[in-house]
Amino acid sequence: MGFFGKGKGGGLMNVIRCDEREYLVWKWRPANQDANSTSRENSIRFGSSLRVKDGEVAVFVYNQKNGPLQDFIVGPFDGTIATANMPVLANLVATLWGGESPFQAEIYFINLQLNNQLRFGVPYFDVFDPRLPDQAVPMAVRGTLTFNVTDYQNFIKLNRLVNFDLEDFKRQINAAISKHVRQVVTNMPMETGLPVIQLERQIEAVSNGVAEKLGKRLEEDFGVNLRALDISDLEIDKTSPFYQELYRLTAGITAETLAAQRDVNIKNMKDTQEINAKNMEETLRIQREEAQRAQRLQTETQFIGAHALDQQASVLKAGAESLGQMGQMGGGDGSGGGGGMNAAGLMTGMMMGGAMGGQMAGMMNNMGQYMQQGLQAGQTQINGQLGAQTPPPMPGAAGPTPPPMPNVQYFVSIGGQQAGPFSSAQLPQLVQNGNLTPQTYVWKQGMAQWDVAANLPELAPLFMPQQPPAGPTPPPMPNP
């Protein structure tokens, strides 16, 4: 589009701008001028207005004998053409033109923002499966390529801007695409071992492989930047006999693999169930044996007191028999068959009887304690084996079982010092030694304080006067 006005020298003034909506390269020319129709379309006057939008660049090309020269005006720019903003033109005007005379230049606008899309299709070509390298399977590829111009100076060097045709430019790129698509798709099965019929699952990998090889080619040979390459379809000719054979081979292997995997999974499941069942059976057996063992321990603990009682009863029985014979010891004529009562033996028997009674009481208490402890131990053992917890006692329940009654033991004050404890059987010896008299202080468990021995009824027999033993029987009186 051109606009005309009066200049200082009477020439025509232009407004140079691009109003095209979609373009990659567009050549400016005055209104009503066809491309390359006259030399007038390239005659530009100083003072003409130049408008370059953001995202585009205006290129002034001066064809000289030594080759073309360029001035680049990158948008946004809105001003007049002057030597100050066009260095190449300043040198040319000083040598060839003067004042406001027109200068010869081709003006091109290059779009730097436009993303140009190119749909491509590569017709059927042969692809070989690594398992059947002699049987080709036909495959076609379709997709879209997106590119733009970033390095406009390199783009101008590589492309003829006069009568630039975008469709022709795309056809040239399409040929490069076809070459690299064939190369990547053909080599991928051999390089990765992937079956040909599974290439459709690798569209992204194929796209990345083609883009990697094609990007450098587009930059070096066409001066454009590859934005994206998207392969939309890898189409196999499924009517090909080689495809049918390959499909049967692949499908057969897949079916066998799935069947084998199924059998392995079923076997693993059965083995796992069998192992779990054995483990459960063994666990239950161990728990049952431990519970039985705990029960036996509880039963043995419950009856250990009774066993001890039997043993102690046997001892006491033997002691009682000996006690019954003690009254006959030392009487009569010394032969053991006298009719007199042995007071010392009687006293000793009484003391031993008291001691035996205390032992009997202690034995009964011990048996009760053993039984109670046995029940508690057995219950704790069972709870520990079965994982149960012993509940706390009910509110208001009795406290722990008191300790068993001790055997009767006596402490004696000898010389103002505490001595003992002494059992009942040891007290007669103290009486004989003179260490225990009716006025000697004694103490036993249950007494509030020390007391003299005469006040303890069970000790009274120790201090009873003993009848002296009878002497030998005198001979009969002589006859006168």
CSV table of C-alpha atoms in Angstrom, one decimal:
chain,number,residue,atom,x,y,z
A,1,MET,CA,0.0,0.0,0.0
A,2,GLY,CA,1.4,3.5,-0.8
A,3,PHE,CA,0.4,7.0,0.0
A,4,PHE,CA,1.4,10.0,-2.0
A,5,GLY,CA,2.2,13.6,-0.9
A,6,LYS,CA,4.3,16.6,-2.0
A,7,GLY,CA,7.9,16.7,-1.0
A,8,LYS,CA,10.2,19.7,-1.1
A,9,GLY,CA,11.5,18.8,-4.5
A,10,GLY,CA,8.0,18.2,-5.9
A,11,GLY,CA,8.4,14.4,-5.7
A,12,LEU,CA,6.0,11.8,-4.4
A,13,MET,CA,6.2,10.9,-0.7
A,14,ASN,CA,5.3,7.4,0.6
A,15,VAL,CA,4.0,5.8,3.8
A,16,ILE,CA,5.7,2.5,3.9
A,17,ARG,CA,4.0,-0.2,6.1
A,18,CYS,CA,2.6,-3.7,6.0
A,19,ASP,CA,-1.1,-4.2,6.6
A,20,GLU,CA,-1.1,-8.0,5.8
A,21,ARG,CA,-2.7,-10.1,8.6
A,22,GLU,CA,-0.8,-13.3,8.0
A,23,TYR,CA,2.5,-13.5,6.2
A,24,LEU,CA,6.0,-14.7,6.7
A,25,VAL,CA,7.7,-12.4,4.1
A,26,TRP,CA,5.9,-9.5,2.3
A,27,LYS,CA,7.4,-7.1,-0.3
A,28,TRP,CA,6.3,-3.5,-0.2
A,29,ARG,CA,5.5,-1.6,-3.4
A,30,PRO,CA,3.6,1.6,-4.2
A,31,ALA,CA,-0.1,1.4,-4.8
A,32,ASN,CA,-1.2,-0.1,-8.1
A,33,GLN,CA,2.3,-1.4,-8.8
A,34,ASP,CA,2.8,-5.0,-9.7
A,35,ALA,CA,5.9,-6.8,-8.6
A,36,ASN,CA,8.9,-6.1,-10.8
A,37,SER,CA,6.7,-4.1,-13.2
A,38,THR,CA,8.8,-0.9,-13.3
A,39,SER,CA,11.8,0.5,-11.5
A,40,ARG,CA,9.6,3.1,-9.9
A,41,GLU,CA,8.4,0.7,-7.3
A,42,ASN,CA,11.9,0.6,-5.8
A,43,SER,CA,12.4,4.4,-5.9
A,44,ILE,CA,12.1,5.7,-2.4
A,45,ARG,CA,12.4,9.4,-1.4
A,46,PHE,CA,13.8,10.9,1.8
A,47,GLY,CA,11.2,12.0,4.2
A,48,SER,CA,8.9,9.1,3.4
A,49,SER,CA,7.1,7.7,6.4
A,50,LEU,CA,8.0,4.3,7.7
A,51,ARG,CA,5.9,2.3,10.2
A,52,VAL,CA,7.1,-1.1,11.5
A,53,LYS,CA,4.9,-2.9,14.0
A,54,ASP,CA,6.1,-4.8,17.1
A,55,GLY,CA,7.1,-8.4,16.1
A,56,GLU,CA,8.3,-7.5,12.6
A,57,VAL,CA,11.3,-6.2,10.9
A,58,ALA,CA,11.6,-4.0,7.7
A,59,VAL,CA,14.5,-4.9,5.4
A,60,PHE,CA,15.8,-2.4,2.9
A,61,VAL,CA,17.8,-4.2,0.2
A,62,TYR,CA,20.2,-2.1,-2.0
A,63,ASN,CA,21.4,-4.1,-5.1
A,64,GLN,CA,24.9,-2.9,-5.8
A,65,LYS,CA,27.6,-4.2,-8.2
A,66,ASN,CA,29.5,-5.7,-5.3
A,67,GLY,CA,26.3,-7.5,-4.0
A,68,PRO,CA,23.2,-6.5,-2.0
A,69,LEU,CA,23.4,-4.4,1.1
A,70,GLN,CA,20.7,-4.2,3.8
A,71,ASP,CA,19.4,-1.9,6.4
A,72,PHE,CA,17.2,-3.4,9.2
A,73,ILE,CA,14.5,-1.5,11.0
A,74,VAL,CA,13.2,-3.6,13.9
A,75,GLY,CA,9.7,-2.7,15.2
A,76,PRO,CA,8.1,-0.9,16.8
A,77,PHE,CA,9.1,2.1,14.7
A,78,ASP,CA,7.1,5.0,13.4
A,79,GLY,CA,9.1,7.8,11.8
A,80,THR,CA,10.6,9.3,8.6
A,81,ILE,CA,13.3,7.8,6.5
A,82,ALA,CA,16.6,9.6,7.2
A,83,THR,CA,20.3,8.8,7.0
A,84,ALA,CA,20.4,8.9,10.8
A,85,ASN,CA,18.5,5.7,11.1
A,86,MET,CA,19.7,4.0,7.9
A,87,PRO,CA,23.5,3.9,8.0
A,88,VAL,CA,24.0,2.0,4.7
A,89,LEU,CA,21.7,4.4,2.9
A,90,ALA,CA,23.6,7.4,4.3
A,91,ASN,CA,26.8,6.2,2.6
A,92,LEU,CA,25.0,5.5,-0.7
A,93,VAL,CA,23.3,8.9,-0.8
A,94,ALA,CA,26.5,10.7,-0.3
A,95,THR,CA,28.1,9.0,-3.3
A,96,LEU,CA,25.3,8.4,-5.7
A,97,TRP,CA,22.3,10.6,-4.9
A,98,GLY,CA,22.0,14.1,-3.5
A,99,GLY,CA,19.5,16.1,-1.5
A,100,GLU,CA,16.0,14.6,-1.7
A,101,SER,CA,16.6,12.6,-4.9
A,102,PRO,CA,14.9,9.2,-4.8
A,103,PHE,CA,17.1,6.1,-4.0
A,104,GLN,CA,16.6,2.5,-5.2
A,105,ALA,CA,15.7,-0.1,-2.6
A,106,GLU,CA,13.6,-3.2,-2.2
A,107,ILE,CA,11.6,-3.2,1.1
A,108,TYR,CA,10.5,-6.4,2.7
A,109,PHE,CA,8.6,-7.0,6.0
A,110,ILE,CA,9.4,-10.2,7.8
A,111,ASN,CA,7.1,-11.5,10.5
A,112,LEU,CA,9.0,-12.6,13.6
A,113,GLN,CA,6.0,-13.6,15.7
A,114,LEU,CA,4.0,-15.8,13.4
A,115,ASN,CA,4.1,-19.5,14.2
A,116,ASN,CA,3.8,-21.2,10.8
A,117,GLN,CA,2.3,-24.7,10.7
A,118,LEU,CA,3.1,-27.2,8.1
A,119,ARG,CA,1.1,-30.4,7.8
A,120,PHE,CA,3.1,-33.2,6.3
A,121,GLY,CA,2.5,-36.8,5.2
A,122,VAL,CA,5.1,-39.4,4.4
A,123,PRO,CA,3.7,-42.1,2.1
A,124,TYR,CA,4.2,-45.8,2.7
A,125,PHE,CA,7.8,-46.9,3.1
A,126,ASP,CA,9.3,-50.2,4.2
A,127,VAL,CA,10.1,-50.9,7.8
A,128,PHE,CA,11.8,-54.1,9.0
A,129,ASP,CA,11.1,-55.9,12.2
A,130,PRO,CA,14.3,-57.2,14.0
A,131,ARG,CA,12.8,-60.7,14.2
A,132,LEU,CA,12.1,-60.8,10.5
A,133,PRO,CA,14.7,-58.6,8.9
A,134,ASP,CA,14.0,-59.9,5.4
A,135,GLN,CA,10.2,-59.1,5.4
A,136,ALA,CA,9.3,-55.4,5.0
A,137,VAL,CA,6.1,-54.0,6.5
A,138,PRO,CA,4.8,-50.8,4.8
A,139,MET,CA,4.2,-47.8,7.1
A,140,ALA,CA,3.0,-44.2,6.5
A,141,VAL,CA,3.6,-41.2,8.9
A,142,ARG,CA,1.5,-38.0,9.3
A,143,GLY,CA,2.0,-35.0,11.5
A,144,THR,CA,2.4,-31.3,11.9
A,145,LEU,CA,5.5,-29.1,12.0
A,146,THR,CA,5.6,-25.6,13.6
A,147,PHE,CA,8.3,-23.1,12.8
A,148,ASN,CA,9.1,-19.4,12.9
A,149,VAL,CA,11.8,-16.9,12.0
A,150,THR,CA,14.1,-15.7,14.8
A,151,ASP,CA,17.5,-15.0,13.0
A,152,TYR,CA,16.2,-12.7,10.2
A,153,GLN,CA,19.6,-11.8,8.9
A,154,ASN,CA,20.5,-15.5,8.4
A,155,PHE,CA,17.0,-16.0,6.9
A,156,ILE,CA,17.7,-13.3,4.3
A,157,LYS,CA,21.0,-14.9,3.4
A,158,LEU,CA,19.4,-18.3,2.8
A,159,ASN,CA,16.3,-17.3,1.0
A,160,ARG,CA,15.4,-15.2,-2.1
A,161,LEU,CA,13.0,-12.6,-0.8
A,162,VAL,CA,11.9,-11.4,-4.3
A,163,ASN,CA,8.6,-13.1,-5.0
A,164,PHE,CA,8.9,-15.2,-1.8
A,165,ASP,CA,6.2,-17.9,-1.8
A,166,LEU,CA,5.4,-19.5,1.5
A,167,GLU,CA,3.9,-22.6,0.0
A,168,ASP,CA,6.9,-23.3,-2.1
A,169,PHE,CA,9.0,-22.7,1.0
A,170,LYS,CA,7.0,-25.3,2.9
A,171,ARG,CA,7.4,-27.8,0.1
A,172,GLN,CA,11.1,-27.5,0.5
A,173,ILE,CA,10.9,-28.1,4.2
A,174,ASN,CA,8.5,-31.0,3.6
A,175,ALA,CA,11.2,-32.8,1.6
A,176,ALA,CA,13.6,-32.5,4.6
A,177,ILE,CA,10.9,-33.8,6.9
A,178,SER,CA,10.3,-36.9,4.8
A,179,LYS,CA,14.0,-37.7,4.8
A,180,HIS,CA,14.4,-37.6,8.5
A,181,VAL,CA,11.1,-39.3,9.3
A,182,ARG,CA,12.1,-42.3,7.2
A,183,GLN,CA,15.5,-42.4,8.8
A,184,VAL,CA,14.2,-42.4,12.4
A,185,VAL,CA,11.3,-44.8,11.9
A,186,THR,CA,13.3,-47.3,9.9
A,187,ASN,CA,16.1,-47.4,12.4
A,188,MET,CA,14.1,-47.5,15.6
A,189,PRO,CA,13.1,-51.2,15.6
A,190,MET,CA,16.7,-52.3,15.0
A,191,GLU,CA,18.1,-49.8,17.6
A,192,THR,CA,15.6,-50.6,20.4
A,193,GLY,CA,14.5,-54.1,19.6
A,194,LEU,CA,10.9,-52.9,19.5
A,195,PRO,CA,8.5,-54.9,17.3
A,196,VAL,CA,7.2,-52.9,14.2
A,197,ILE,CA,3.6,-53.4,15.2
A,198,GLN,CA,4.3,-51.7,18.5
A,199,LEU,CA,5.8,-48.6,17.0
A,200,GLU,CA,2.4,-46.9,17.3
A,201,ARG,CA,2.9,-46.9,21.0
A,202,GLN,CA,6.1,-44.9,20.6
A,203,ILE,CA,4.8,-41.9,18.7
A,204,GLU,CA,6.3,-39.5,21.2
A,205,ALA,CA,9.7,-41.1,21.0
A,206,VAL,CA,9.5,-41.0,17.2
A,207,SER,CA,8.5,-37.3,17.3
A,208,ASN,CA,11.4,-36.4,19.6
A,209,GLY,CA,13.9,-38.4,17.4
A,210,VAL,CA,12.8,-36.6,14.2
A,211,ALA,CA,12.7,-33.2,15.9
A,212,GLU,CA,16.3,-33.7,17.1
A,213,LYS,CA,17.6,-34.4,13.6
A,214,LEU,CA,15.4,-31.9,11.8
A,215,GLY,CA,15.9,-28.9,14.0
A,216,LYS,CA,19.5,-28.3,13.0
A,217,ARG,CA,18.7,-28.9,9.4
A,218,LEU,CA,16.0,-26.2,9.3
A,219,GLU,CA,18.2,-23.7,11.0
A,220,GLU,CA,21.2,-24.2,8.8
A,221,ASP,CA,19.5,-24.7,5.4
A,222,PHE,CA,16.3,-22.6,5.7
A,223,GLY,CA,17.1,-20.0,8.4
A,224,VAL,CA,14.0,-20.9,10.5
A,225,ASN,CA,13.5,-22.1,14.1
A,226,LEU,CA,11.7,-25.4,14.7
A,227,ARG,CA,9.1,-24.8,17.5
A,228,ALA,CA,7.5,-28.3,17.5
A,229,LEU,CA,7.1,-31.5,15.6
A,230,ASP,CA,4.1,-33.6,16.4
A,231,ILE,CA,3.6,-37.0,14.7
A,232,SER,CA,-0.1,-37.8,14.9
A,233,ASP,CA,-0.2,-41.2,13.2
A,234,LEU,CA,2.1,-44.1,12.4
A,235,GLU,CA,0.0,-46.2,10.0
A,236,ILE,CA,0.9,-49.7,9.2
A,237,ASP,CA,-0.5,-51.4,6.0
A,238,LYS,CA,-2.3,-54.2,7.7
A,239,THR,CA,-3.2,-55.8,4.4
A,240,SER,CA,0.4,-56.7,3.8
A,241,PRO,CA,1.1,-60.4,4.1
A,242,PHE,CA,4.3,-59.8,6.0
A,243,TYR,CA,2.3,-57.8,8.6
A,244,GLN,CA,-0.1,-60.7,9.0
A,245,GLU,CA,2.7,-63.1,9.6
A,246,LEU,CA,4.4,-60.7,12.0
A,247,TYR,CA,1.1,-60.1,13.8
A,248,ARG,CA,0.6,-63.9,14.3
A,249,LEU,CA,4.1,-64.2,15.6
A,250,THR,CA,3.8,-61.3,18.0
A,251,ALA,CA,0.3,-62.2,19.1
A,252,GLY,CA,1.4,-65.8,19.7
A,253,ILE,CA,4.3,-64.8,21.8
A,254,THR,CA,2.1,-62.3,23.8
A,255,ALA,CA,-0.5,-65.0,24.4
A,256,GLU,CA,2.1,-67.5,25.6
A,257,THR,CA,3.7,-64.9,27.8
A,258,LEU,CA,0.3,-64.0,29.3
A,259,ALA,CA,-0.5,-67.7,29.9
A,260,ALA,CA,2.9,-68.3,31.5
A,261,GLN,CA,2.5,-65.3,33.7
A,262,ARG,CA,-1.0,-66.4,34.7
A,263,ASP,CA,0.3,-69.9,35.6
A,264,VAL,CA,3.1,-68.3,37.7
A,265,ASN,CA,0.7,-66.0,39.5
A,266,ILE,CA,-1.7,-68.9,40.3
A,267,LYS,CA,1.2,-71.1,41.6
A,268,ASN,CA,2.5,-68.2,43.7
A,269,MET,CA,-1.0,-67.7,45.1
A,270,LYS,CA,-1.4,-71.3,46.0
A,271,ASP,CA,2.1,-71.5,47.5
A,272,THR,CA,1.4,-68.4,49.5
A,273,GLN,CA,-1.9,-69.8,50.8
A,274,GLU,CA,-0.3,-73.1,51.7
A,275,ILE,CA,2.6,-71.4,53.6
A,276,ASN,CA,0.1,-69.2,55.4
A,277,ALA,CA,-2.0,-72.3,56.4
A,278,LYS,CA,1.1,-74.1,57.7
A,279,ASN,CA,2.2,-71.0,59.6
A,280,MET,CA,-1.3,-70.7,61.1
A,281,GLU,CA,-1.4,-74.3,62.1
A,282,GLU,CA,2.1,-74.1,63.7
A,283,THR,CA,1.1,-70.9,65.6
A,284,LEU,CA,-2.1,-72.6,66.9
A,285,ARG,CA,-0.1,-75.7,68.0
A,286,ILE,CA,2.4,-73.6,69.9
A,287,GLN,CA,-0.3,-71.6,71.6
A,288,ARG,CA,-2.1,-74.8,72.5
A,289,GLU,CA,1.0,-76.4,74.0
A,290,GLU,CA,1.9,-73.2,75.9
A,291,ALA,CA,-1.7,-73.0,77.3
A,292,GLN,CA,-1.5,-76.7,78.4
A,293,ARG,CA,1.9,-76.1,79.9
A,294,ALA,CA,0.6,-73.1,81.8
A,295,GLN,CA,-2.3,-75.1,83.0
A,296,ARG,CA,0.0,-77.9,84.3
A,297,LEU,CA,2.1,-75.3,86.0
A,298,GLN,CA,-1.0,-73.8,87.6
A,299,THR,CA,-2.1,-77.3,88.8
A,300,GLU,CA,1.3,-78.2,90.2
A,301,THR,CA,1.5,-74.9,91.9
A,302,GLN,CA,-2.0,-75.4,93.5
A,303,PHE,CA,-1.0,-78.8,94.9
A,304,ILE,CA,2.5,-78.1,95.9
A,305,GLY,CA,1.2,-76.8,99.3
A,306,ALA,CA,-0.7,-80.1,99.9
A,307,HIS,CA,2.5,-82.1,99.1
A,308,ALA,CA,4.5,-80.0,101.5
A,309,LEU,CA,1.7,-80.5,104.1
A,310,ASP,CA,2.0,-84.3,103.6
A,311,GLN,CA,5.7,-84.2,104.1
A,312,GLN,CA,5.5,-82.1,107.2
A,313,ALA,CA,2.7,-84.2,108.6
A,314,SER,CA,4.9,-87.2,108.3
A,315,VAL,CA,7.7,-85.5,110.2
A,316,LEU,CA,5.2,-84.3,112.9
A,317,LYS,CA,3.8,-87.9,113.2
A,318,ALA,CA,7.3,-89.2,113.8
A,319,GLY,CA,7.9,-86.4,116.3
A,320,ALA,CA,4.6,-87.3,118.1
A,321,GLU,CA,5.6,-90.9,118.4
A,322,SER,CA,8.9,-89.9,119.8
A,323,LEU,CA,7.1,-87.5,122.2
A,324,GLY,CA,4.9,-90.4,123.5
A,325,GLN,CA,8.0,-92.3,124.4
A,326,MET,CA,9.8,-89.4,126.1
A,327,GLY,CA,7.7,-89.8,129.3
A,328,GLN,CA,9.2,-93.2,129.9
A,329,MET,CA,12.8,-92.2,129.4
A,330,GLY,CA,15.0,-92.3,132.6
A,331,GLY,CA,12.4,-93.8,135.0
A,332,GLY,CA,12.2,-97.1,137.1
A,333,ASP,CA,15.3,-99.0,137.8
A,334,GLY,CA,17.2,-97.6,135.0
A,335,SER,CA,16.2,-100.3,132.6
A,336,GLY,CA,13.6,-98.2,131.0
A,337,GLY,CA,10.7,-100.0,132.5
A,338,GLY,CA,10.3,-98.2,135.9
A,339,GLY,CA,7.0,-96.8,137.0
A,340,GLY,CA,8.1,-93.3,138.0
A,341,MET,CA,7.2,-90.2,135.9
A,342,ASN,CA,10.2,-88.3,134.3
A,343,ALA,CA,9.4,-84.7,134.9
A,344,ALA,CA,12.2,-83.4,132.6
A,345,GLY,CA,11.0,-85.7,129.8
A,346,LEU,CA,7.5,-84.5,130.4
A,347,MET,CA,8.6,-80.8,130.2
A,348,THR,CA,10.6,-81.4,127.1
A,349,GLY,CA,7.7,-83.2,125.5
A,350,MET,CA,5.4,-80.2,126.3
A,351,MET,CA,7.9,-77.8,124.8
A,352,MET,CA,8.3,-80.0,121.7
A,353,GLY,CA,4.5,-80.3,121.5
A,354,GLY,CA,4.2,-76.5,121.5
A,355,ALA,CA,6.9,-76.2,118.9
A,356,MET,CA,5.1,-78.9,116.8
A,357,GLY,CA,1.8,-77.0,117.2
A,358,GLY,CA,3.5,-73.8,116.0
A,359,GLN,CA,5.0,-75.7,113.0
A,360,MET,CA,1.6,-77.1,112.2
A,361,ALA,CA,0.0,-73.7,112.3
A,362,GLY,CA,2.8,-72.3,110.1
A,363,MET,CA,2.5,-75.2,107.8
A,364,MET,CA,-1.2,-74.5,107.3
A,365,ASN,CA,-0.5,-70.9,106.7
A,366,ASN,CA,2.3,-71.7,104.3
A,367,MET,CA,0.0,-74.1,102.4
A,368,GLY,CA,-2.6,-71.4,102.1
A,369,GLN,CA,-0.1,-68.9,100.8
A,370,TYR,CA,1.4,-71.5,98.4
A,371,MET,CA,-2.1,-72.2,97.0
A,372,GLN,CA,-2.9,-68.5,96.6
A,373,GLN,CA,0.5,-67.8,95.0
A,374,GLY,CA,0.0,-70.8,92.8
A,375,LEU,CA,-3.3,-69.6,91.6
A,376,GLN,CA,-1.9,-66.2,90.8
A,377,ALA,CA,1.2,-67.5,89.1
A,378,GLY,CA,-0.9,-69.9,87.0
A,379,GLN,CA,-3.3,-67.2,86.0
A,380,THR,CA,-0.4,-64.9,85.1
A,381,GLN,CA,1.2,-67.7,83.0
A,382,ILE,CA,-2.1,-68.3,81.2
A,383,ASN,CA,-2.7,-64.6,80.5
A,384,GLY,CA,0.9,-64.2,79.3
A,385,GLN,CA,0.6,-67.2,76.8
A,386,LEU,CA,-2.9,-66.1,75.5
A,387,GLY,CA,-2.1,-62.4,75.4
A,388,ALA,CA,-4.7,-61.5,78.1
A,389,GLN,CA,-4.3,-58.8,80.7
A,390,THR,CA,-5.1,-59.4,84.4
A,391,PRO,CA,-7.9,-57.0,85.4
A,392,PRO,CA,-7.4,-54.7,88.4
A,393,PRO,CA,-9.1,-55.7,91.7
A,394,MET,CA,-12.7,-54.7,92.2
A,395,PRO,CA,-13.2,-51.6,94.3
A,396,GLY,CA,-13.5,-52.6,98.0
A,397,ALA,CA,-11.9,-56.0,97.4
A,398,ALA,CA,-9.5,-57.4,100.0
A,399,GLY,CA,-5.8,-56.5,99.6
A,400,PRO,CA,-3.0,-58.9,99.1
A,401,THR,CA,-2.8,-62.1,101.0
A,402,PRO,CA,-1.0,-61.6,104.4
A,403,PRO,CA,2.3,-63.5,105.0
A,404,PRO,CA,2.1,-66.9,106.7
A,405,MET,CA,2.3,-67.0,110.5
A,406,PRO,CA,5.9,-67.6,111.5
A,407,ASN,CA,6.9,-70.4,113.8
A,408,VAL,CA,6.9,-69.3,117.5
A,409,GLN,CA,10.2,-67.7,118.1
A,410,TYR,CA,11.4,-66.0,121.3
A,411,PHE,CA,13.8,-63.2,121.9
A,412,VAL,CA,15.4,-63.3,125.4
A,413,SER,CA,17.1,-60.5,127.3
A,414,ILE,CA,20.5,-61.8,128.4
A,415,GLY,CA,22.7,-59.4,130.3
A,416,GLY,CA,20.6,-56.5,129.1
A,417,GLN,CA,21.1,-57.4,125.5
A,418,GLN,CA,18.6,-58.9,123.0
A,419,ALA,CA,19.4,-62.5,122.1
A,420,GLY,CA,17.7,-64.9,119.8
A,421,PRO,CA,15.4,-65.7,118.3
A,422,PHE,CA,15.1,-69.1,120.0
A,423,SER,CA,12.7,-71.9,119.1
A,424,SER,CA,10.6,-73.6,121.8
A,425,ALA,CA,12.9,-76.6,121.7
A,426,GLN,CA,15.9,-74.4,122.6
A,427,LEU,CA,14.4,-72.8,125.6
A,428,PRO,CA,15.0,-75.7,128.1
A,429,GLN,CA,18.7,-75.4,127.4
A,430,LEU,CA,18.6,-71.7,128.3
A,431,VAL,CA,16.8,-72.6,131.6
A,432,GLN,CA,19.5,-75.2,132.4
A,433,ASN,CA,22.2,-72.6,131.7
A,434,GLY,CA,20.5,-70.1,133.9
A,435,ASN,CA,20.0,-67.6,131.1
A,436,LEU,CA,16.2,-68.0,131.3
A,437,THR,CA,14.4,-67.6,134.6
A,438,PRO,CA,10.8,-66.7,135.5
A,439,GLN,CA,12.0,-63.0,135.9
A,440,THR,CA,13.8,-62.9,132.6
A,441,TYR,CA,12.3,-60.6,130.0
A,442,VAL,CA,11.2,-62.3,126.8
A,443,TRP,CA,9.3,-61.2,123.6
A,444,LYS,CA,7.6,-63.0,120.7
A,445,GLN,CA,5.7,-61.8,117.7
A,446,GLY,CA,2.3,-60.4,118.7
A,447,MET,CA,3.4,-59.0,122.0
A,448,ALA,CA,3.1,-55.3,122.5
A,449,GLN,CA,6.2,-55.1,124.7
A,450,TRP,CA,8.8,-57.1,126.6
A,451,ASP,CA,7.4,-59.2,129.5
A,452,VAL,CA,8.8,-61.6,132.1
A,453,ALA,CA,8.7,-65.2,131.2
A,454,ALA,CA,6.6,-66.1,134.2
A,455,ASN,CA,3.7,-64.2,132.6
A,456,LEU,CA,3.7,-66.4,129.4
A,457,PRO,CA,1.5,-69.4,130.2
A,458,GLU,CA,3.3,-71.6,127.6
A,459,LEU,CA,6.6,-71.1,129.3
A,460,ALA,CA,5.3,-71.9,132.8
A,461,PRO,CA,6.2,-75.6,132.5
A,462,LEU,CA,9.8,-74.7,132.1
A,463,PHE,CA,10.0,-73.4,135.6
A,464,MET,CA,8.0,-76.1,137.5
A,465,PRO,CA,10.1,-77.8,140.2
A,466,GLN,CA,11.4,-81.1,139.1
A,467,GLN,CA,11.1,-84.2,141.4
A,468,PRO,CA,14.5,-85.7,141.9
A,469,PRO,CA,14.9,-89.1,140.4
A,470,ALA,CA,14.4,-92.1,142.7
A,471,GLY,CA,17.5,-93.8,144.1
A,472,PRO,CA,18.2,-97.5,143.8
A,473,THR,CA,15.8,-99.8,145.5
A,474,PRO,CA,17.0,-100.8,149.0
A,475,PRO,CA,17.6,-104.4,149.8
A,476,PRO,CA,15.0,-106.2,151.9
A,477,MET,CA,15.2,-106.0,155.6
A,478,PRO,CA,17.4,-108.7,157.1
A,479,ASN,CA,15.8,-111.4,159.4
A,480,PRO,CA,16.9,-111.2,163.0
